[in-house]
């Protein structure tokens, strides 16, 4: 079973370790109850040379969050882990996750890639301190329905804190909650000029969705995924024209489109992607539109 002492011994014995991929037995993981009293008193561990830490083999990385909180990895570039249903069922997991992210942001200032597969909300406040991130991928573990929603102000804080982002994927919209709007795209276009791929859920059901003065993304943005995009069926072509001005370099568009009928009821709208794809110039010049 992974413990702080075991991790400390591993780090001390393998001082030159650069890549660590860690797993643990599912059954052992279920019985994890956090650091022992003795472990909490141990000094901070320094893993001087680790550049990549892959915890995706741990069924529920909740057992490793306190270990992250007790480890300094000054050369860490990539971190990935997942938090399963067991984490969602434990009231203390959100606090442990926030503390782990705080420590990593302070003691791993060179982190460039963070991937989290989770059932537990990842607070933007704990992410926006990763100023060197180039890749941020947060996904729901084990299902398509996001257990929480990000809002425009969350995305604005994230964009301001991560100007180097090149690849961003976030759960921002559920079938019922409005979540992020086109204002979130404005924030990303303004502050993240290096974006190359973007996956985000957007509610485009009001007039600001077709704002002609919106800030366009740089030509570096080549791939856009809406997961999903909620839009009135009558406004699809107008929205697509606005989108083409916002994203002049995009040649690949993926999405799950939710149309709204005149009564305001949402439904999955397969033809919506085709209308948008056919309207945007980049797709007419050999680009790809894909429904998923």
Coordinates of C-alpha atoms in Angstrom, one line a residue:
X1 CA 0.0 0.0 0.0
X2 CA 1.3 3.5 -0.9
X3 CA 2.2 5.5 2.2
X4 CA 4.2 8.7 2.7
X5 CA 7.0 6.7 4.3
X6 CA 7.1 4.3 1.3
X7 CA 7.2 7.3 -1.1
X8 CA 9.9 9.0 0.9
X9 CA 12.0 5.8 0.8
X10 CA 11.5 5.5 -2.9
X11 CA 12.6 9.1 -3.5
X12 CA 15.7 8.7 -1.3
X13 CA 16.8 5.5 -3.0
X14 CA 16.2 6.7 -6.5
X15 CA 17.6 10.2 -6.3
X16 CA 18.0 10.5 -10.1
X17 CA 14.4 9.4 -10.8
X18 CA 12.9 11.5 -13.6
X19 CA 9.7 9.7 -14.6
X20 CA 7.4 8.0 -12.0
X21 CA 4.3 6.1 -13.0
X22 CA 2.5 4.8 -10.0
X23 CA -0.3 2.3 -9.5
X24 CA -2.0 0.5 -6.6
X25 CA -4.5 -2.3 -6.0
X26 CA -8.1 -1.2 -6.1
X27 CA -9.0 -3.1 -3.0
X28 CA -6.2 -1.5 -1.0
X29 CA -7.2 1.9 -2.2
X30 CA -10.7 1.5 -0.8
X31 CA -9.4 1.4 2.8
X32 CA -7.2 4.5 2.6
X33 CA -8.1 6.9 5.5
X34 CA -5.4 9.6 5.0
X35 CA -2.1 10.3 6.6
X36 CA -1.3 8.8 10.0
X37 CA -0.4 11.1 12.9
X38 CA 3.2 10.1 12.5
X39 CA 3.2 10.8 8.8
X40 CA 1.8 14.3 9.3
X41 CA 4.8 15.1 11.4
X42 CA 7.3 14.1 8.8
X43 CA 9.3 16.9 7.1
X44 CA 8.7 17.9 3.5
X45 CA 10.1 15.5 1.0
X46 CA 12.2 16.8 -1.9
X47 CA 12.1 14.8 -5.1
X48 CA 14.7 16.9 -6.9
X49 CA 14.7 15.4 -10.3
X50 CA 11.2 14.1 -11.0
X51 CA 9.9 15.7 -14.2
X52 CA 6.8 13.5 -14.9
X53 CA 4.5 12.0 -12.3
X54 CA 1.7 9.8 -13.6
X55 CA -0.7 8.6 -11.0
X56 CA -3.4 7.4 -13.4
X57 CA -2.7 3.8 -12.3
X58 CA -3.9 4.6 -8.9
X59 CA -7.6 3.8 -8.8
X60 CA -8.4 6.8 -6.6
X61 CA -5.6 9.3 -6.2
X62 CA -7.2 10.6 -3.0
X63 CA -4.6 8.4 -1.3
X64 CA -1.8 10.4 -3.0
X65 CA -3.1 13.9 -2.5
X66 CA -1.7 14.2 1.0
X67 CA 1.6 12.8 -0.3
X68 CA 1.6 15.5 -3.0
X69 CA 1.1 18.0 -0.2
X70 CA 4.2 16.8 1.5
X71 CA 6.5 16.7 -1.6
X72 CA 8.5 19.4 -3.3
X73 CA 9.2 18.6 -7.0
X74 CA 11.0 21.7 -8.3
X75 CA 11.6 20.2 -11.8
X76 CA 8.2 18.7 -12.3
X77 CA 6.8 19.3 -15.8
X78 CA 3.9 16.9 -16.1
X79 CA 1.3 15.7 -13.5
X80 CA -1.7 13.4 -14.1
X81 CA -4.1 11.7 -11.8
X82 CA -7.7 10.6 -11.3
X83 CA -10.2 10.8 -8.5
X84 CA -13.0 8.2 -8.6
X85 CA -16.3 7.7 -7.0
X86 CA -14.7 6.9 -3.6
X87 CA -13.3 10.4 -3.6
X88 CA -16.7 11.9 -4.3
X89 CA -18.2 10.0 -1.3
X90 CA -15.6 11.4 1.1
X91 CA -16.3 14.9 2.5
X92 CA -12.6 15.7 2.9
X93 CA -11.4 15.1 -0.6
X94 CA -12.1 18.6 -1.9
X95 CA -10.0 20.2 0.8
X96 CA -7.2 17.6 0.2
X97 CA -7.3 18.4 -3.5
X98 CA -7.2 22.1 -3.0
X99 CA -4.2 21.8 -0.6
X100 CA -2.4 19.5 -3.0
X101 CA -2.9 21.9 -5.9
X102 CA -1.7 24.8 -3.7
X103 CA 1.5 23.0 -2.7
X104 CA 2.2 21.8 -6.3
X105 CA 1.7 25.3 -7.7
X106 CA 4.1 26.7 -5.1
X107 CA 6.8 24.0 -5.1
X108 CA 6.6 22.9 -8.8
X109 CA 6.7 26.3 -10.5
X110 CA 7.8 24.8 -13.9
X111 CA 4.7 22.6 -14.3
X112 CA 3.6 22.7 -17.9
X113 CA 1.0 19.9 -18.1
X114 CA -1.8 19.0 -15.7
X115 CA -4.4 16.3 -16.5
X116 CA -7.1 15.4 -14.0
X117 CA -9.9 12.9 -14.4
X118 CA -12.2 13.4 -11.6
X119 CA -15.6 13.2 -9.9
X120 CA -14.7 16.0 -7.5
X121 CA -14.8 19.7 -8.4
X122 CA -11.5 21.3 -9.2
X123 CA -11.7 24.9 -8.0
X124 CA -10.4 27.5 -10.4
X125 CA -8.7 29.3 -7.5
X126 CA -6.4 26.3 -7.0
X127 CA -5.6 26.2 -10.8
X128 CA -5.0 29.8 -11.7
X129 CA -1.8 29.9 -9.8
X130 CA -0.1 27.5 -12.4
X131 CA 1.2 30.4 -14.5
X132 CA 3.5 28.2 -16.6
X133 CA 0.9 25.7 -17.7
X134 CA 0.7 24.9 -21.4
X135 CA -1.8 22.0 -21.2
X136 CA -4.7 21.8 -18.8
X137 CA -7.2 18.9 -19.2
X138 CA -10.0 18.3 -16.7
X139 CA -12.5 15.6 -17.5
X140 CA -15.2 13.7 -15.7
X141 CA -14.3 10.3 -14.5
X142 CA -16.7 7.6 -15.6
X143 CA -19.5 9.5 -17.2
X144 CA -20.7 12.3 -19.5
X145 CA -22.7 14.3 -17.0
X146 CA -20.4 16.9 -15.3
X147 CA -21.0 17.0 -11.5
X148 CA -20.3 20.7 -11.4
X149 CA -20.2 23.8 -13.6
X150 CA -17.7 26.5 -14.3
X151 CA -18.9 30.1 -15.0
X152 CA -17.6 33.0 -17.1
X153 CA -15.8 34.6 -14.1
X154 CA -14.0 31.3 -13.5
X155 CA -12.7 31.1 -17.0
X156 CA -11.7 34.8 -16.9
X157 CA -9.6 34.1 -13.7
X158 CA -8.1 31.0 -15.3
X159 CA -7.2 32.8 -18.5
X160 CA -5.6 35.7 -16.7
X161 CA -3.5 33.3 -14.6
X162 CA -2.3 31.0 -17.5
X163 CA -1.2 33.1 -20.4
X164 CA 1.0 30.3 -21.8
X165 CA -1.9 27.8 -22.3
X166 CA -1.8 26.0 -25.7
X167 CA -4.2 23.2 -25.0
X168 CA -7.3 23.6 -22.7
X169 CA -10.1 21.1 -22.1
X170 CA -12.7 21.9 -19.4
X171 CA -16.2 20.7 -18.3
X172 CA -18.2 23.8 -18.3
X173 CA -21.8 23.0 -19.2
X174 CA -24.4 20.5 -18.3
X175 CA -27.7 19.7 -20.0
X176 CA -29.5 21.8 -17.4
X177 CA -27.1 24.5 -16.1
X178 CA -26.2 27.4 -18.3
X179 CA -22.6 27.5 -17.3
X180 CA -20.1 29.4 -19.5
X181 CA -21.2 31.7 -22.3
X182 CA -19.4 33.4 -25.2
X183 CA -17.9 35.8 -22.6
X184 CA -15.7 32.9 -21.6
X185 CA -14.4 32.7 -25.1
X186 CA -13.6 36.5 -25.0
X187 CA -11.5 36.0 -21.9
X188 CA -9.6 33.1 -23.4
X189 CA -9.1 35.0 -26.7
X190 CA -7.8 38.1 -24.9
X191 CA -5.4 36.5 -22.4
X192 CA -4.4 33.1 -23.9
X193 CA -2.9 34.1 -27.3
X194 CA -1.0 30.8 -27.6
X195 CA -4.1 28.5 -27.6
X196 CA -3.9 25.8 -30.3
X197 CA -6.8 23.5 -29.1
X198 CA -9.8 24.3 -27.0
X199 CA -12.6 22.1 -25.7
X200 CA -15.3 23.8 -23.6
X201 CA -19.1 23.8 -23.2
X202 CA -20.8 27.1 -24.2
X203 CA -24.3 28.5 -23.8
X204 CA -24.9 30.8 -26.7
X205 CA -28.6 31.5 -26.2
X206 CA -28.5 35.3 -25.8
X207 CA -27.6 38.3 -28.0
X208 CA -23.9 38.5 -26.9
X209 CA -23.3 35.2 -28.8
X210 CA -23.1 37.2 -32.0
X211 CA -21.2 40.3 -30.8
X212 CA -19.3 41.6 -33.8
X213 CA -16.7 43.4 -31.5
X214 CA -15.7 40.3 -29.7
X215 CA -11.9 39.6 -29.5
X216 CA -10.8 37.0 -32.0
X217 CA -8.5 34.2 -31.2
X218 CA -5.0 34.1 -32.7
X219 CA -4.3 32.1 -35.8
X220 CA -2.7 29.5 -33.6
X221 CA -6.0 28.1 -32.6
X222 CA -6.6 25.3 -35.0
X223 CA -9.1 22.9 -33.2
X224 CA -12.3 23.8 -31.4
X225 CA -14.5 21.4 -29.5
X226 CA -17.9 22.4 -28.0
X227 CA -18.9 19.9 -25.4
X228 CA -21.7 20.8 -25.8
X229 CA -22.9 24.0 -27.5
X230 CA -26.4 25.2 -26.7
X231 CA -27.9 27.5 -29.3
X232 CA -31.3 28.5 -30.7
X233 CA -32.0 26.7 -33.9
X234 CA -33.0 29.9 -35.7
X235 CA -29.7 31.5 -34.9
X236 CA -27.3 28.8 -36.1
X237 CA -26.1 30.5 -39.3
X238 CA -25.7 33.9 -37.6
X239 CA -23.8 32.3 -34.8
X240 CA -21.6 30.5 -37.3
X241 CA -20.7 33.7 -39.0
X242 CA -19.7 35.2 -35.7
X243 CA -17.7 32.2 -34.8
X244 CA -15.7 32.3 -38.0
X245 CA -14.7 35.9 -37.1
X246 CA -13.7 34.9 -33.6
X247 CA -11.7 31.9 -34.8
X248 CA -10.0 32.7 -38.1
X249 CA -7.5 29.9 -37.9
X250 CA -9.7 27.0 -36.9
X251 CA -9.9 24.2 -39.4
X252 CA -11.2 21.4 -37.2
X253 CA -14.5 21.7 -35.4
X254 CA -15.9 19.0 -33.2
X255 CA -19.1 19.3 -31.2
X256 CA -22.2 18.1 -29.6
X257 CA -24.9 20.6 -30.5
X258 CA -28.0 21.2 -28.4
X259 CA -30.7 23.2 -30.2
X260 CA -33.4 25.2 -28.4
X261 CA -36.9 25.1 -29.9
X262 CA -39.3 28.1 -29.7
X263 CA -40.5 26.9 -26.3
X264 CA -37.0 27.0 -24.9
X265 CA -36.7 23.2 -24.7
X266 CA -33.2 21.7 -25.4
X267 CA -32.7 18.7 -27.7
X268 CA -29.6 17.2 -29.4
X269 CA -29.4 18.7 -32.9
X270 CA -27.3 16.7 -35.4
X271 CA -28.0 19.1 -38.2
X272 CA -26.7 22.0 -36.2
X273 CA -23.1 20.9 -36.6
X274 CA -23.5 20.7 -40.4
X275 CA -25.0 24.2 -40.6
X276 CA -22.2 25.7 -38.5
X277 CA -19.5 23.7 -40.3
X278 CA -20.8 24.6 -43.8
X279 CA -21.0 28.3 -42.8
X280 CA -17.5 28.7 -41.4
X281 CA -15.0 29.4 -44.2
X282 CA -12.2 27.3 -42.8
X283 CA -14.3 24.2 -43.2
X284 CA -15.1 25.1 -46.8
X285 CA -11.4 25.1 -47.5
X286 CA -10.7 21.5 -46.5
X287 CA -11.3 21.6 -42.8
X288 CA -13.2 19.0 -40.8
X289 CA -16.5 19.1 -38.9
X290 CA -17.2 16.1 -36.7
X291 CA -20.2 15.1 -34.6
X292 CA -19.6 13.1 -31.5

